Short mmCIF file of C-alpha atoms and ligand atoms in Angstrom, two decimals:
data_model
loop_
_atom_site.label_atom_id
_atom_site.label_comp_id
_atom_site.label_asym_id
_atom_site.label_seq_id
_atom_site.Cartn_x
_atom_site.Cartn_y
_atom_site.Cartn_z
CA UNK A 111 -101.38 72.83 -19.15
CA UNK A 112 -99.06 75.10 -21.65
CA UNK A 113 -95.29 75.48 -21.20
CA UNK A 114 -92.82 77.73 -23.51
CA UNK A 115 -89.89 76.46 -24.01
CA UNK A 116 -86.62 78.54 -25.04
CA UNK A 117 -84.40 77.40 -27.67
CA UNK A 118 -83.95 80.19 -29.81
CA UNK A 119 -80.93 81.41 -28.49
CA UNK A 120 -77.00 80.52 -30.51
CA UNK A 121 -75.54 78.52 -28.09
CA UNK A 122 -72.47 80.90 -28.81
CA UNK A 123 -70.14 79.04 -25.52
CA UNK A 124 -71.14 75.71 -26.90
CA UNK A 125 -69.45 76.43 -30.42
CA UNK A 126 -68.33 74.55 -32.63
CA UNK A 127 -70.50 71.97 -31.57
CA UNK A 128 -73.51 74.50 -32.30
CA UNK A 129 -72.58 75.72 -35.61
CA UNK A 130 -73.97 72.32 -36.99
CA UNK A 131 -76.76 71.39 -34.22
CA UNK A 132 -78.60 73.51 -32.02
CA UNK A 133 -77.63 73.37 -28.24
CA UNK A 134 -81.05 72.15 -27.50
CA UNK A 135 -80.65 69.34 -29.56
CA UNK A 136 -77.18 68.48 -28.26
CA UNK A 137 -77.56 64.98 -26.36
CA UNK A 138 -76.87 64.29 -22.86
CA UNK A 139 -76.57 60.50 -21.79
CA UNK A 140 -77.89 59.81 -25.29
CA UNK A 141 -80.98 61.73 -25.45
CA UNK A 142 -81.05 65.81 -26.63
CA UNK A 143 -81.33 67.93 -23.49
CA UNK A 144 -84.48 69.16 -25.27
CA UNK A 145 -86.30 65.58 -25.00
CA UNK A 146 -85.29 65.31 -21.31
CA UNK A 147 -86.40 69.02 -20.93
CA UNK A 148 -89.90 68.24 -22.19
CA UNK A 149 -89.85 64.82 -20.14
CA UNK A 150 -89.56 66.75 -16.95
CA UNK A 151 -92.54 69.11 -17.77
CA UNK A 152 -94.78 66.31 -19.10
CA UNK A 153 -94.35 64.72 -15.51
CA UNK A 154 -95.56 68.01 -14.12
CA UNK A 155 -98.78 67.73 -16.51
CA UNK A 156 -97.79 69.67 -19.38
CA UNK A 157 -99.83 68.60 -22.55
CA UNK A 158 -98.55 71.21 -25.33
CA UNK A 159 -95.23 72.70 -25.34
CA UNK A 160 -94.50 75.88 -27.71
CA UNK A 161 -90.80 75.64 -28.91
CA UNK A 162 -89.78 79.56 -29.03
CA UNK A 163 -87.16 79.69 -31.59
CA UNK A 164 -85.02 82.54 -32.86
CA UNK A 165 -84.05 80.98 -36.21
CA UNK A 166 -84.04 77.88 -37.88
CA UNK A 167 -86.98 75.32 -37.02
CA UNK A 168 -86.09 72.64 -39.32
CA UNK A 169 -83.62 70.57 -37.17
CA UNK A 170 -86.35 70.82 -34.40
CA UNK A 171 -89.38 69.39 -36.60
CA UNK A 172 -87.07 66.65 -37.98
CA UNK A 173 -86.22 65.48 -34.34
CA UNK A 174 -89.73 64.95 -33.13
CA UNK A 175 -91.50 63.70 -36.62
CA UNK A 176 -95.31 64.30 -35.93
CA UNK A 177 -94.75 67.49 -33.33
CA UNK A 178 -94.70 64.83 -30.81
CA UNK A 179 -92.49 64.07 -27.90
CA UNK A 180 -93.55 61.62 -25.28
CA UNK A 181 -97.48 62.33 -24.76
CA UNK A 182 -96.49 66.28 -25.11
CA UNK A 183 -97.62 67.98 -28.19
CA UNK A 184 -95.48 70.49 -29.98
CA UNK A 185 -95.64 73.89 -31.99
CA UNK A 186 -92.99 76.03 -33.72
CA UNK A 187 -93.16 79.89 -32.39
CA UNK A 188 -90.51 80.95 -34.90
CA UNK A 189 -89.75 84.90 -34.24
CA UNK A 190 -89.01 87.24 -37.37
CA UNK A 191 -85.62 87.88 -35.64
CA UNK A 192 -84.46 86.94 -32.15
CA UNK A 193 -86.51 88.91 -29.65
CA UNK A 194 -84.55 88.02 -26.62
CA UNK A 195 -85.88 86.04 -23.75
CA UNK A 196 -88.92 88.38 -22.90
CA UNK A 197 -89.91 89.54 -26.43
CA UNK A 198 -89.87 85.07 -27.54
CA UNK A 199 -91.79 84.45 -24.45
CA UNK A 200 -94.30 86.72 -25.71
CA UNK A 201 -94.05 85.95 -29.12
CA UNK A 202 -94.53 82.34 -28.62
CA UNK A 203 -97.16 82.87 -25.84
CA UNK A 204 -99.17 85.24 -28.37
CA UNK A 205 -98.84 82.30 -31.59
CA UNK A 206 -100.08 79.92 -29.36
CA UNK A 207 -102.79 81.82 -27.54
CA UNK A 208 -101.95 81.17 -24.03
CA UNK A 209 -104.58 82.46 -21.77
CA UNK A 210 -104.34 80.75 -17.98
CA UNK A 211 -101.29 80.05 -15.87
CA UNK A 212 -98.25 78.71 -18.25
CA UNK A 213 -94.46 77.98 -17.40
CA UNK A 214 -91.65 78.38 -18.97
CA UNK A 215 -88.29 77.16 -19.14
CA UNK A 216 -84.73 77.55 -20.90
CA UNK A 217 -84.25 75.11 -23.31
CA UNK A 218 -80.84 74.24 -21.67
CA UNK A 219 -81.49 73.44 -18.12
CA UNK A 220 -81.35 69.86 -16.82
CA UNK A 221 -83.59 69.37 -13.07
CA UNK A 222 -85.27 67.25 -11.23
CA UNK A 223 -87.67 69.91 -9.67
CA UNK A 224 -90.88 68.30 -9.52
CA UNK A 225 -92.56 71.46 -11.44
CA UNK A 226 -96.12 70.97 -10.20
CA UNK A 227 -94.62 72.08 -6.66
CA UNK A 228 -93.64 75.64 -8.46
CA UNK A 229 -97.27 75.72 -9.72
CA UNK A 230 -98.30 75.14 -6.27
CA UNK A 231 -96.37 77.84 -4.42
CA UNK A 232 -97.16 80.26 -7.09
CA UNK A 233 -100.90 79.69 -6.77
CA UNK A 234 -100.79 79.54 -2.92
CA UNK A 235 -98.64 83.45 -3.22
CA UNK A 236 -101.46 84.32 -5.51
CA UNK A 237 -98.06 85.66 -7.70
CA UNK A 238 -97.90 86.97 -11.03
CA UNK A 239 -94.45 84.78 -11.85
CA UNK A 240 -92.75 82.49 -10.04
CA UNK A 241 -89.29 81.58 -10.28
CA UNK A 242 -87.54 78.55 -9.18
CA UNK A 243 -84.37 79.40 -7.58
CA UNK A 244 -80.89 76.96 -6.96
CA UNK A 245 -77.67 77.92 -5.11
CA UNK A 246 -74.34 78.21 -7.14
CA UNK A 247 -71.15 78.92 -5.62
CA UNK A 248 -70.15 81.35 -8.45
CA UNK A 249 -73.36 83.28 -9.29
CA UNK A 250 -71.84 85.89 -11.58
CA UNK A 251 -73.20 83.88 -14.57
CA UNK A 252 -76.75 83.97 -13.74
CA UNK A 253 -79.65 85.79 -12.88
CA UNK A 254 -79.08 86.70 -8.94
CA UNK A 255 -82.40 87.09 -6.87
CA UNK A 256 -82.85 88.38 -3.35
CA UNK A 257 -86.74 87.26 -1.64
CA UNK A 258 -88.11 87.87 1.71
CA UNK A 259 -89.39 85.08 4.06
CA UNK A 260 -92.40 85.02 2.55
CA UNK A 261 -90.44 84.08 -1.17
CA UNK A 262 -91.58 87.60 -2.59
CA UNK A 263 -88.38 88.55 -4.84
CA UNK A 264 -87.46 91.48 -3.18
CA UNK A 265 -84.16 91.92 -6.61
CA UNK A 266 -83.69 90.61 -9.38
CA UNK A 267 -80.10 91.15 -10.89
CA UNK A 268 -79.23 89.28 -13.85
CA UNK A 269 -75.18 88.65 -14.56
CA UNK A 270 -74.23 91.19 -11.66
CA UNK A 271 -70.75 92.74 -10.89
CA UNK A 272 -68.72 91.39 -8.23
CA UNK A 273 -69.69 92.84 -5.12
CA UNK A 274 -73.04 93.96 -6.50
CA UNK A 275 -75.30 90.92 -4.45
CA UNK A 276 -74.41 88.92 -1.58
CA UNK A 277 -76.88 86.25 -2.82
CA UNK A 278 -76.22 82.95 -3.98
CA UNK A 279 -79.31 81.49 -4.95
CA UNK A 280 -79.68 82.38 -8.89
CA UNK A 281 -82.89 82.27 -11.80
CA UNK A 282 -82.78 78.44 -12.08
CA UNK A 283 -84.59 79.25 -15.25
CA UNK A 284 -87.88 77.75 -14.86
CA UNK A 285 -90.91 79.97 -14.19
CA UNK A 286 -94.69 80.13 -13.58
CA UNK A 287 -96.21 83.03 -15.60
CA UNK A 288 -99.73 84.48 -15.40
CA UNK A 289 -100.63 85.69 -18.98
CA UNK A 290 -100.55 89.28 -17.62
CA UNK A 291 -96.98 89.04 -18.02
CA UNK A 292 -97.10 88.76 -21.67
CA UNK A 293 -99.09 92.32 -21.81
CA UNK A 294 -95.95 93.83 -20.43
CA UNK A 295 -93.67 92.75 -23.40
CA UNK A 296 -94.58 95.13 -26.60
CA UNK A 297 -95.22 93.57 -29.66
CA UNK A 298 -92.42 91.99 -31.20
CA UNK A 299 -89.77 94.91 -29.77
CA UNK A 300 -86.33 92.81 -28.15
CA UNK A 301 -86.81 92.25 -24.69
CA UNK A 302 -84.79 90.75 -21.80
CA UNK A 303 -87.38 89.22 -19.10
CA UNK A 304 -84.31 88.63 -17.03
CA UNK A 305 -83.09 92.52 -17.12
CA UNK A 306 -86.63 94.53 -17.74
CA UNK A 307 -89.48 92.48 -16.81
CA UNK A 308 -88.80 90.20 -13.93
CA UNK A 309 -86.87 93.59 -12.32
CA UNK A 310 -90.48 95.31 -13.19
CA UNK A 311 -92.35 92.86 -11.48
CA UNK A 312 -89.88 92.85 -8.05
CA UNK A 313 -90.56 96.71 -8.08
CA UNK A 314 -94.89 96.06 -7.97
CA UNK A 315 -94.32 93.09 -5.40
CA UNK A 316 -95.66 90.27 -8.07
CA UNK A 317 -92.46 88.14 -8.78
CA UNK A 318 -92.28 85.22 -6.24
CA UNK A 319 -89.38 82.33 -6.43
CA UNK A 320 -88.77 79.01 -4.57
CA UNK A 321 -85.57 77.71 -3.78
CA UNK A 322 -84.96 73.96 -3.85
CA UNK A 323 -82.09 71.77 -3.35
CA UNK A 324 -82.83 69.63 -6.13
CA UNK A 325 -79.84 68.31 -8.95
CA UNK A 326 -79.67 71.45 -11.59
CA UNK A 327 -77.77 72.51 -14.59
CA UNK A 328 -77.31 74.69 -17.38
CA UNK A 329 -75.80 72.57 -20.00
CA UNK A 330 -74.84 75.66 -21.91
CA UNK A 331 -71.02 75.53 -21.13
CA UNK A 332 -68.08 73.04 -22.05
CA UNK A 333 -67.23 72.29 -19.18
CA UNK A 334 -71.30 71.93 -17.53
CA UNK A 335 -72.41 70.06 -20.70
CA UNK A 336 -69.66 67.47 -20.34
CA UNK A 337 -70.68 67.50 -16.61
CA UNK A 338 -74.40 66.75 -17.46
CA UNK A 339 -73.50 63.53 -20.10
CA UNK A 340 -71.54 62.22 -17.20
CA UNK A 341 -73.75 62.28 -14.64
CA UNK A 342 -75.83 60.45 -16.38
CA UNK A 343 -73.61 57.95 -15.54
CA UNK A 344 -74.44 57.42 -12.20
CA UNK A 345 -75.27 54.00 -11.32
CA UNK A 346 -75.11 52.94 -15.05
CA UNK A 347 -72.62 49.50 -15.08
CA UNK A 348 -69.14 50.12 -16.15
CA UNK A 349 -69.39 53.79 -15.89
CA UNK A 350 -69.83 54.32 -19.57
CA UNK A 351 -73.08 54.57 -22.11
CA UNK A 352 -72.59 53.01 -25.65
CA UNK A 353 -75.04 53.40 -28.54
CA UNK A 354 -75.46 49.92 -30.07
CA UNK A 355 -75.54 51.40 -33.10
CA UNK A 356 -71.94 52.60 -32.94
CA UNK A 357 -69.17 50.41 -33.83
CA UNK A 358 -66.51 50.31 -30.98
CA UNK A 359 -63.31 48.09 -31.39
CA UNK A 360 -62.81 45.31 -28.51
CA UNK A 361 -59.65 46.63 -28.25
CA UNK A 362 -60.64 50.28 -27.69
CA UNK A 363 -60.82 51.08 -23.51
CA UNK A 364 -63.95 53.33 -22.76
CA UNK A 365 -63.96 55.18 -19.05
CA UNK A 366 -66.54 57.36 -18.13
CA UNK A 367 -67.66 58.26 -21.17
CA UNK A 368 -70.72 58.56 -23.47
CA UNK A 369 -70.71 57.56 -27.00
CA UNK A 370 -73.59 58.01 -29.33
CA UNK A 371 -74.87 56.23 -32.10
CA UNK A 372 -73.45 56.26 -35.48
CA UNK A 373 -69.82 56.60 -34.17
CA UNK A 374 -66.58 54.37 -34.99
CA UNK A 375 -63.68 54.40 -32.38
CA UNK A 376 -60.53 52.55 -33.69
CA UNK A 377 -58.55 49.56 -32.06
CA UNK A 378 -56.67 50.53 -29.05
CA UNK A 379 -58.24 53.94 -28.80
CA UNK A 380 -58.94 55.48 -25.00
CA UNK A 381 -61.38 57.61 -24.00
CA UNK A 382 -61.80 58.79 -20.64
CA UNK A 383 -64.49 61.62 -19.34
CA UNK A 384 -65.49 62.14 -22.85
CA UNK A 385 -68.80 62.30 -25.35
CA UNK A 386 -68.36 60.98 -28.56
CA UNK A 387 -71.48 62.51 -30.71
CA UNK A 388 -73.19 60.72 -33.48
CA UNK A 389 -71.38 60.25 -36.25
CA UNK A 390 -67.73 60.81 -35.23
CA UNK A 391 -64.94 58.88 -36.19
CA UNK A 392 -61.82 58.02 -34.05
CA UNK A 393 -59.19 56.06 -35.50
CA UNK A 394 -57.03 53.66 -34.20
CA UNK A 395 -54.93 54.52 -30.80
CA UNK A 396 -56.10 58.01 -30.39
CA UNK A 397 -56.16 58.92 -26.70
CA UNK A 398 -59.31 61.59 -25.94
CA UNK A 399 -59.65 63.00 -22.39
CA UNK A 400 -62.29 65.43 -21.39
CA UNK A 401 -63.59 66.30 -24.62
CA UNK A 402 -66.50 66.10 -26.78
CA UNK A 403 -66.12 64.99 -30.37
CA UNK A 404 -68.69 65.43 -33.06
CA UNK A 405 -65.78 64.98 -35.94
CA UNK A 406 -63.06 62.93 -37.41
CA UNK A 407 -59.97 61.92 -35.24
CA UNK A 408 -57.18 60.22 -37.09
CA UNK A 409 -54.86 57.98 -35.51
CA UNK A 410 -52.66 58.45 -32.45
CA UNK A 411 -54.05 61.89 -32.08
CA UNK A 412 -54.06 62.83 -28.12
CA UNK A 413 -56.91 65.17 -27.29
CA UNK A 414 -57.53 66.80 -23.78
CA UNK A 415 -59.89 69.58 -23.20
CA UNK A 416 -61.05 70.07 -26.75
CA UNK A 417 -64.41 70.09 -28.33
CA UNK A 418 -64.17 68.97 -31.91
CA UNK A 419 -67.70 69.88 -33.66
CA UNK A 420 -69.22 67.73 -37.10
CA UNK A 421 -66.93 69.66 -39.71
CA UNK A 422 -63.50 69.45 -37.15
CA UNK A 423 -60.56 66.94 -38.18
CA UNK A 424 -57.95 65.76 -35.93
CA UNK A 425 -55.04 64.72 -38.12
CA UNK A 426 -53.49 61.63 -37.15
CA UNK A 427 -50.51 61.96 -34.20
CA UNK A 428 -52.03 65.12 -33.26
CA UNK A 429 -51.47 66.53 -29.56
CA UNK A 430 -53.80 69.16 -28.99
CA UNK A 431 -55.09 70.70 -25.45
CA UNK A 432 -57.87 73.35 -24.61
CA UNK A 433 -58.42 73.41 -28.19
CA UNK A 434 -61.87 73.85 -30.25
CA UNK A 435 -62.43 72.90 -34.25
CA UNK A 436 -63.22 74.33 -36.35
CA UNK A 437 -61.86 77.60 -34.56
CA UNK A 438 -65.25 79.33 -33.41
CA UNK A 439 -63.22 82.72 -33.72
CA UNK A 440 -61.51 81.94 -36.35
CA UNK A 441 -61.82 83.53 -40.08
N1 GDD B 594 -86.24 82.25 -29.04
C1 GDD B 594 -85.35 82.80 -28.44
N2 GDD B 594 -85.34 83.97 -28.75
N3 GDD B 594 -84.84 82.36 -27.21
C2 GDD B 594 -83.71 82.69 -27.05
C3 GDD B 594 -83.16 84.10 -27.47
C4 GDD B 594 -84.00 84.69 -28.22
O1 GDD B 594 -83.61 85.87 -29.05
N4 GDD B 594 -82.33 84.25 -26.74
C5 GDD B 594 -82.05 83.16 -25.81
N5 GDD B 594 -82.71 82.40 -25.93
C6 GDD B 594 -82.83 81.25 -25.06
C7 GDD B 594 -81.73 80.21 -24.99
O2 GDD B 594 -81.90 79.62 -26.29
C8 GDD B 594 -81.75 79.43 -23.81
O3 GDD B 594 -82.42 78.48 -23.71
C9 GDD B 594 -82.24 80.44 -23.21
O4 GDD B 594 -83.02 81.78 -23.84
C10 GDD B 594 -81.64 81.10 -22.15
O5 GDD B 594 -80.39 82.08 -22.65
P1 GDD B 594 -78.90 81.52 -22.16
O6 GDD B 594 -78.06 82.09 -23.02
O7 GDD B 594 -78.62 80.20 -22.07
O8 GDD B 594 -78.74 82.33 -20.81
P2 GDD B 594 -77.99 82.23 -19.42
O9 GDD B 594 -77.71 80.73 -19.10
O10 GDD B 594 -76.61 83.16 -19.64
O11 GDD B 594 -78.89 83.00 -18.52
C11 GDD B 594 -80.24 82.44 -17.94
O12 GDD B 594 -80.17 81.04 -17.72
C12 GDD B 594 -79.35 81.32 -16.47
C13 GDD B 594 -79.93 79.93 -16.00
O13 GDD B 594 -79.15 78.99 -16.51
C14 GDD B 594 -80.76 83.99 -17.34
O14 GDD B 594 -82.18 83.02 -17.45
C15 GDD B 594 -80.49 83.48 -16.23
O15 GDD B 594 -81.15 84.54 -15.23
C16 GDD B 594 -80.10 82.36 -15.33
O16 GDD B 594 -79.72 82.02 -13.90
MG1 MG B 595 -78.12 79.01 -20.58
#
């Protein structure tokens, strides 16, 4: 079976990390989000994945030599300009000549869902499209879905205003679609699948949804990105992951954190609830809490709730709370 993976967003909420690395290529537990997504699809029998890219395919091509990830063959559909979710799905599906039932996933979602159960539910209902749903506490940042007992979707509201819907089940970003959905989208026209295509399918009664209680996270925000990394530490000895190809001083203390390859952590530094990404350098006696570090942190600096991108530099001795560097809003 084919899958289209949406990976063309700008990753705005994860800047400055995404200024140098596209969101799906950021690591979670030292494996890229995208490699984890593809592994989940492979388990469900996907053999070909089309990456729907809005811009810059090169980092993706470099990340998967031979255009393979595990047993899944990768193809790259690069949009002439970002076409939004629906436009991107249609562009990729046309590019790859998809003519049978296929899967679509948001490239930033990590879930333990067995996608083959979603496919079975889709076939049983003879649906045109089937969504995976997950319950969340605050649905305002998601596509909120109301369903009938049969699973038929009766309402789909993307990012609802407060009070607009009472459902706590949201679109979890994995879909099974029939090729007829592609025809609903005009060639090379910017189209949101959530705001335009799904509501049209709801009106015609062809959209279904299956809620599950699988683990689920949209990694696209700093707090959920850190949380996704922390969840890879459950059942890991010492509650930390330190890549063998990094230099961590023997006197450094690492608590509930992930350290990627080619990183340096200096003497007496302390990391807690943090993610240190490939190539980061942390000097001596620095203290880092609930932060993501890709750049350089000078000795004795103290960081809490900070995101330091690849081009970010924290001077020795700086004390920072809630800072992003380089500042994505800055000039
Ligand atoms: N190729 C391409 N082109 N991909 C795009 C484009 C585009 O123009 N715009 C967004 N994407 C990709 C993003 O890279 C991401 O993988 C996916 O589409 C969804 O975009 P996000 O920006 O992450 O959307 P969201 O998280 O606010 O909301 C979506 O996901 C929620 C679940 O996590 C929606 O599908 C919601 O309905 C859903 O609840
Ligand atoms: Mg998202």
